[in-house]
PDB file of C-alpha atoms in Angstrom:
ATOM      1  CA  MET A   1      -9.181  73.329 104.930  1.00 47.00           C
ATOM      2  CA  GLU A   2     -12.156  75.426 104.037  1.00 50.00           C
ATOM      3  CA  THR A   3     -15.624  73.945 104.343  1.00 52.00           C
ATOM      4  CA  SER A   4     -18.857  75.555 103.425  1.00 51.00           C
ATOM      5  CA  ILE A   5     -22.388  74.624 104.335  1.00 52.00           C
ATOM      6  CA  ASN A   6     -25.124  75.158 101.827  1.00 51.00           C
ATOM      7  CA  ILE A   7     -28.275  75.992 103.771  1.00 53.00           C
ATOM      8  CA  SER A   8     -30.343  77.270 100.867  1.00 53.00           C
ATOM      9  CA  ASN A   9     -31.440  73.887  99.466  1.00 58.00           C
ATOM     10  CA  GLY A  10     -31.572  72.007 102.769  1.00 56.00           C
ATOM     11  CA  LYS A  11     -28.805  69.529 101.928  1.00 60.00           C
ATOM     12  CA  ALA A  12     -25.466  69.484 103.657  1.00 54.00           C
ATOM     13  CA  PRO A  13     -22.481  68.656 101.472  1.00 54.00           C
ATOM     14  CA  LEU A  14     -20.387  65.633 102.349  1.00 55.00           C
ATOM     15  CA  SER A  15     -17.129  67.490 102.217  1.00 54.00           C
ATOM     16  CA  THR A  16     -15.906  70.380 100.220  1.00 52.00           C
ATOM     17  CA  SER A  17     -12.401  71.625 100.347  1.00 50.00           C
ATOM     18  CA  SER A  18     -10.014  73.507  98.183  1.00 47.00           C
ATOM     19  CA  LYS A  19      -7.784  70.410  97.928  1.00 49.00           C
ATOM     20  CA  ALA A  20     -10.265  67.778  96.766  1.00 47.00           C
ATOM     21  CA  VAL A  21      -9.017  64.307  95.806  1.00 48.00           C
ATOM     22  CA  GLN A  22      -8.570  64.209  92.043  1.00 51.00           C
ATOM     23  CA  GLN A  23      -9.090  61.170  89.882  1.00 53.00           C
ATOM     24  CA  PRO A  24      -6.082  60.125  87.758  1.00 53.00           C
ATOM     25  CA  THR A  25      -5.889  61.972  84.519  1.00 68.00           C
ATOM     26  CA  ARG A  26      -6.021  60.476  81.082  1.00 73.00           C
ATOM     27  CA  GLY A  27      -2.223  60.595  80.902  1.00 79.00           C
ATOM     28  CA  VAL A  28      -1.788  58.364  83.961  1.00 80.00           C
ATOM     29  CA  LYS A  29      -4.161  55.774  82.528  1.00 82.00           C
ATOM     30  CA  LYS A  30      -2.344  55.951  79.196  1.00 87.00           C
ATOM     31  CA  GLY A  31       0.955  55.317  81.009  1.00 87.00           C
ATOM     32  CA  ILE A  32      -0.560  52.295  82.751  1.00 87.00           C
ATOM     33  CA  ALA A  33      -1.810  51.004  79.390  1.00 89.00           C
ATOM     34  CA  ILE A  34       1.639  51.403  77.802  1.00 92.00           C
ATOM     35  CA  GLY A  35       3.194  49.549  80.730  1.00 92.00           C
ATOM     36  CA  ASP A  36       0.580  46.813  80.283  1.00 92.00           C
ATOM     37  CA  PHE A  37       1.527  46.471  76.608  1.00 94.00           C
ATOM     38  CA  ILE A  38       5.252  46.206  77.353  1.00 95.00           C
ATOM     39  CA  ILE A  39       4.759  43.643  80.127  1.00 95.00           C
ATOM     40  CA  ARG A  40       2.443  41.681  77.837  1.00 95.00           C
ATOM     41  CA  LEU A  41       5.201  41.549  75.179  1.00 96.00           C
ATOM     42  CA  CYS A  42       7.732  40.337  77.785  1.00 96.00           C
ATOM     43  CA  ALA A  43       5.357  37.613  79.023  1.00 96.00           C
ATOM     44  CA  MET A  44       4.723  36.561  75.421  1.00 96.00           C
ATOM     45  CA  ALA A  45       8.467  36.254  74.791  1.00 96.00           C
ATOM     46  CA  ALA A  46       8.924  34.185  77.967  1.00 96.00           C
ATOM     47  CA  THR A  47       6.107  31.734  77.201  1.00 96.00           C
ATOM     48  CA  MET A  48       7.116  31.419  73.551  1.00 96.00           C
ATOM     49  CA  GLY A  49      10.728  30.781  74.547  1.00 95.00           C
ATOM     50  CA  ALA A  50       9.659  28.172  77.104  1.00 94.00           C
ATOM     51  CA  ALA A  51       7.434  26.320  74.628  1.00 93.00           C
ATOM     52  CA  ILE A  52      10.065  26.330  71.874  1.00 94.00           C
ATOM     53  CA  THR A  53      12.861  25.279  74.241  1.00 92.00           C
ATOM     54  CA  VAL A  54      10.923  22.299  75.565  1.00 91.00           C
ATOM     55  CA  GLY A  55       9.764  21.342  72.083  1.00 88.00           C
ATOM     56  CA  LEU A  56      13.336  21.290  70.810  1.00 87.00           C
ATOM     57  CA  ALA A  57      14.877  19.627  73.885  1.00 81.00           C
ATOM     58  CA  ASP A  58      16.272  16.277  72.746  1.00 72.00           C
ATOM     59  CA  GLN A  59      19.292  14.216  73.713  1.00 70.00           C
ATOM     60  CA  SER A  60      20.501  10.778  72.663  1.00 63.00           C
ATOM     61  CA  LEU A  61      23.056   8.602  74.432  1.00 61.00           C
ATOM     62  CA  PRO A  62      24.691   5.480  72.960  1.00 62.00           C
ATOM     63  CA  PHE A  63      24.210   2.211  74.821  1.00 65.00           C
ATOM     64  CA  PHE A  64      26.871  -0.454  74.157  1.00 58.00           C
ATOM     65  CA  THR A  65      26.697  -0.010  70.376  1.00 60.00           C
ATOM     66  CA  GLN A  66      25.854   2.700  67.885  1.00 64.00           C
ATOM     67  CA  PHE A  67      22.605   0.999  66.948  1.00 63.00           C
ATOM     68  CA  LEU A  68      21.114   0.918  70.444  1.00 64.00           C
ATOM     69  CA  ARG A  69      20.542   4.399  71.874  1.00 61.00           C
ATOM     70  CA  PHE A  70      18.717   5.931  74.802  1.00 65.00           C
ATOM     71  CA  GLN A  71      16.809   9.069  73.913  1.00 68.00           C
ATOM     72  CA  ALA A  72      15.200  11.785  76.040  1.00 71.00           C
ATOM     73  CA  GLN A  73      12.482  13.959  74.476  1.00 73.00           C
ATOM     74  CA  TYR A  74       9.727  16.137  75.867  1.00 75.00           C
ATOM     75  CA  ASP A  75       7.002  13.765  74.648  1.00 76.00           C
ATOM     76  CA  ASP A  76       8.372  10.965  76.839  1.00 80.00           C
ATOM     77  CA  ILE A  77       7.093  12.814  79.929  1.00 84.00           C
ATOM     78  CA  PRO A  78       3.367  13.745  79.950  1.00 89.00           C
ATOM     79  CA  SER A  79       3.980  16.683  82.289  1.00 91.00           C
ATOM     80  CA  LEU A  80       6.297  18.250  79.723  1.00 90.00           C
ATOM     81  CA  VAL A  81       3.716  17.734  76.974  1.00 92.00           C
ATOM     82  CA  PHE A  82       1.193  19.622  79.135  1.00 95.00           C
ATOM     83  CA  PHE A  83       3.847  22.269  79.790  1.00 94.00           C
ATOM     84  CA  MET A  84       4.550  22.824  76.110  1.00 94.00           C
ATOM     85  CA  VAL A  85       0.878  22.905  75.082  1.00 95.00           C
ATOM     86  CA  ALA A  86      -0.073  25.249  77.951  1.00 96.00           C
ATOM     87  CA  ASN A  87       2.736  27.669  77.120  1.00 96.00           C
ATOM     88  CA  ALA A  88       1.761  27.582  73.443  1.00 95.00           C
ATOM     89  CA  ILE A  89      -1.858  28.387  74.379  1.00 97.00           C
ATOM     90  CA  VAL A  90      -0.774  31.276  76.610  1.00 97.00           C
ATOM     91  CA  THR A  91       1.507  32.597  73.857  1.00 96.00           C
ATOM     92  CA  GLY A  92      -1.413  32.503  71.405  1.00 96.00           C
ATOM     93  CA  TYR A  93      -3.623  34.312  73.907  1.00 97.00           C
ATOM     94  CA  LEU A  94      -0.992  36.995  74.484  1.00 96.00           C
ATOM     95  CA  VAL A  95      -0.673  37.566  70.740  1.00 96.00           C
ATOM     96  CA  LEU A  96      -4.466  37.876  70.434  1.00 96.00           C
ATOM     97  CA  SER A  97      -4.652  40.203  73.455  1.00 95.00           C
ATOM     98  CA  LEU A  98      -2.240  42.755  71.991  1.00 94.00           C
ATOM     99  CA  PRO A  99      -4.985  44.576  70.007  1.00 94.00           C
ATOM    100  CA  PHE A 100      -7.043  44.942  73.205  1.00 93.00           C
ATOM    101  CA  SER A 101      -4.001  46.365  74.922  1.00 92.00           C
ATOM    102  CA  VAL A 102      -3.572  48.834  72.067  1.00 93.00           C
ATOM    103  CA  ILE A 103      -7.240  49.838  72.454  1.00 92.00           C
ATOM    104  CA  CYS A 104      -6.512  50.551  76.125  1.00 89.00           C
ATOM    105  CA  ILE A 105      -3.644  52.814  75.031  1.00 89.00           C
ATOM    106  CA  ILE A 106      -5.775  54.682  72.486  1.00 91.00           C
ATOM    107  CA  ARG A 107      -8.820  54.923  74.771  1.00 88.00           C
ATOM    108  CA  PRO A 108      -7.459  54.821  78.312  1.00 83.00           C
ATOM    109  CA  LEU A 109     -10.837  55.487  79.923  1.00 83.00           C
ATOM    110  CA  ALA A 110     -12.566  52.481  78.292  1.00 84.00           C
ATOM    111  CA  ALA A 111     -13.318  49.873  80.952  1.00 86.00           C
ATOM    112  CA  THR A 112     -14.685  46.984  78.851  1.00 89.00           C
ATOM    113  CA  PRO A 113     -11.435  45.964  77.098  1.00 90.00           C
ATOM    114  CA  ARG A 114      -9.564  46.256  80.390  1.00 89.00           C
ATOM    115  CA  LEU A 115     -12.155  44.048  82.136  1.00 91.00           C
ATOM    116  CA  LEU A 116     -11.856  41.412  79.400  1.00 92.00           C
ATOM    117  CA  LEU A 117      -8.081  41.455  79.779  1.00 92.00           C
ATOM    118  CA  VAL A 118      -8.353  41.030  83.559  1.00 92.00           C
ATOM    119  CA  ILE A 119     -10.618  37.991  83.222  1.00 93.00           C
ATOM    120  CA  PHE A 120      -8.530  36.210  80.616  1.00 95.00           C
ATOM    121  CA  ASP A 121      -5.203  37.223  82.174  1.00 94.00           C
ATOM    122  CA  ALA A 122      -6.315  35.531  85.387  1.00 95.00           C
ATOM    123  CA  ALA A 123      -7.112  32.302  83.535  1.00 95.00           C
ATOM    124  CA  MET A 124      -3.833  32.364  81.610  1.00 96.00           C
ATOM    125  CA  ALA A 125      -1.814  33.149  84.736  1.00 95.00           C
ATOM    126  CA  GLY A 126      -3.351  30.085  86.390  1.00 95.00           C
ATOM    127  CA  LEU A 127      -2.598  27.911  83.364  1.00 96.00           C
ATOM    128  CA  THR A 128       0.996  29.123  83.133  1.00 96.00           C
ATOM    129  CA  ILE A 129       1.709  28.639  86.822  1.00 96.00           C
ATOM    130  CA  ALA A 130       0.043  25.199  86.842  1.00 96.00           C
ATOM    131  CA  ALA A 131       2.114  24.028  83.887  1.00 95.00           C
ATOM    132  CA  GLY A 132       5.315  25.440  85.354  1.00 94.00           C
ATOM    133  CA  SER A 133       4.657  23.854  88.748  1.00 95.00           C
ATOM    134  CA  ALA A 134       3.860  20.437  87.303  1.00 94.00           C
ATOM    135  CA  SER A 135       6.999  20.481  85.197  1.00 93.00           C
ATOM    136  CA  ALA A 136       9.108  21.783  88.073  1.00 93.00           C
ATOM    137  CA  SER A 137       8.140  18.785  90.195  1.00 92.00           C
ATOM    138  CA  ILE A 138       9.100  16.362  87.428  1.00 89.00           C
ATOM    139  CA  ILE A 139      12.389  18.136  86.778  1.00 90.00           C
ATOM    140  CA  TYR A 140      13.139  18.045  90.503  1.00 90.00           C
ATOM    141  CA  LEU A 141      12.677  14.261  90.387  1.00 88.00           C
ATOM    142  CA  ALA A 142      14.844  14.080  87.284  1.00 85.00           C
ATOM    143  CA  HIS A 143      17.637  15.971  89.039  1.00 85.00           C
ATOM    144  CA  ASN A 144      17.428  14.337  92.475  1.00 87.00           C
ATOM    145  CA  GLY A 145      15.488  11.100  92.077  1.00 85.00           C
ATOM    146  CA  ASN A 146      13.500   9.557  94.923  1.00 84.00           C
ATOM    147  CA  PRO A 147      15.311   6.966  97.040  1.00 85.00           C
ATOM    148  CA  ASN A 148      12.080   5.838  98.746  1.00 88.00           C
ATOM    149  CA  THR A 149      10.661   4.562  95.473  1.00 85.00           C
ATOM    150  CA  ASN A 150      14.009   3.678  93.860  1.00 81.00           C
ATOM    151  CA  TRP A 151      13.682   6.326  91.163  1.00 83.00           C
ATOM    152  CA  LEU A 152      17.158   7.204  90.053  1.00 81.00           C
ATOM    153  CA  PRO A 153      18.023  10.702  88.810  1.00 83.00           C
ATOM    154  CA  PHE A 154      18.522  10.646  85.073  1.00 78.00           C
ATOM    155  CA  CYS A 155      19.854  14.191  84.685  1.00 78.00           C
ATOM    156  CA  GLN A 156      23.349  12.859  85.345  1.00 81.00           C
ATOM    157  CA  GLN A 157      23.154  11.059  82.002  1.00 80.00           C
ATOM    158  CA  PHE A 158      20.910  13.519  80.112  1.00 77.00           C
ATOM    159  CA  GLY A 159      22.442  16.782  81.336  1.00 78.00           C
ATOM    160  CA  ASP A 160      21.745  18.907  78.250  1.00 84.00           C
ATOM    161  CA  PHE A 161      18.095  17.843  78.135  1.00 82.00           C
ATOM    162  CA  CYS A 162      17.594  18.630  81.824  1.00 84.00           C
ATOM    163  CA  GLN A 163      19.294  22.018  81.569  1.00 90.00           C
ATOM    164  CA  ALA A 164      17.131  23.042  78.633  1.00 89.00           C
ATOM    165  CA  VAL A 165      13.918  21.974  80.345  1.00 90.00           C
ATOM    166  CA  SER A 166      14.942  23.588  83.649  1.00 91.00           C
ATOM    167  CA  GLY A 167      15.547  26.882  81.868  1.00 93.00           C
ATOM    168  CA  ALA A 168      12.179  26.637  80.162  1.00 94.00           C
ATOM    169  CA  VAL A 169      10.445  26.051  83.504  1.00 94.00           C
ATOM    170  CA  VAL A 170      12.123  29.144  84.949  1.00 95.00           C
ATOM    171  CA  GLY A 171      11.022  31.170  81.908  1.00 95.00           C
ATOM    172  CA  SER A 172       7.461  29.946  82.287  1.00 95.00           C
ATOM    173  CA  LEU A 173       7.332  30.837  85.973  1.00 95.00           C
ATOM    174  CA  ILE A 174       8.684  34.302  85.142  1.00 96.00           C
ATOM    175  CA  ALA A 175       5.867  34.640  82.589  1.00 96.00           C
ATOM    176  CA  GLY A 176       3.365  33.586  85.263  1.00 95.00           C
ATOM    177  CA  THR A 177       4.724  36.275  87.564  1.00 96.00           C
ATOM    178  CA  LEU A 178       4.435  38.866  84.795  1.00 96.00           C
ATOM    179  CA  LEU A 179       0.819  37.817  84.170  1.00 95.00           C
ATOM    180  CA  LEU A 180       0.054  38.229  87.872  1.00 95.00           C
ATOM    181  CA  PHE A 181       1.628  41.686  87.739  1.00 94.00           C
ATOM    182  CA  LEU A 182      -0.596  42.457  84.718  1.00 93.00           C
ATOM    183  CA  LEU A 183      -3.611  41.494  86.818  1.00 92.00           C
ATOM    184  CA  ILE A 184      -2.603  43.895  89.574  1.00 91.00           C
ATOM    185  CA  LEU A 185      -1.907  46.672  87.070  1.00 89.00           C
ATOM    186  CA  SER A 186      -5.229  46.163  85.271  1.00 87.00           C
ATOM    187  CA  ALA A 187      -7.172  45.974  88.529  1.00 86.00           C
ATOM    188  CA  PHE A 188      -5.565  49.247  89.631  1.00 85.00           C
ATOM    189  CA  ALA A 189      -6.509  50.856  86.318  1.00 82.00           C
ATOM    190  CA  LEU A 190     -10.102  49.583  86.626  1.00 82.00           C
ATOM    191  CA  LYS A 191     -10.389  50.821  90.205  1.00 78.00           C
ATOM    192  CA  ARG A 192      -9.512  54.327  89.109  1.00 62.00           C
ATOM    193  CA  SER A 193     -12.168  54.426  86.340  1.00 56.00           C
TER     194      SER A 193
END
């Protein structure tokens, strides 16, 4: 390593070397922005799929006669209503955030759109994970019941309904993980500005 001392102006340099640390180039930031866009599309597909699956989950079982039926729908369980609405909100946000992600691809050195995405991605990641966790606890009770409180598992009777909702919860938690990965990716891109 070569160092030089500049005595002429009375100031010593911090460090000069022939192999100085270089900031990432525009191409690296553009690659990060393209990755952000693709992950954002995957998270949007996961949240949209989860919301649609829960909204369409419905099963009816006959009880003694054809005229008396038991029915399981998402709106019978408030946690699933919250789950569907939260995933719909996150899907809407992800659709609206796509233009900002495109701006980050076109102008990879712009920090303001990236900062806005970080702030709102954090809020949406929290909403997605909260909705998925609340629904996961209810689905766990639906599958296993609770013998201490005499809650019987009803997934033995409503198997199709429970499978659909369980798959939607998994999709939502995958979307939450993707949103957390977007946060890390965006924070890394902001750090290198």
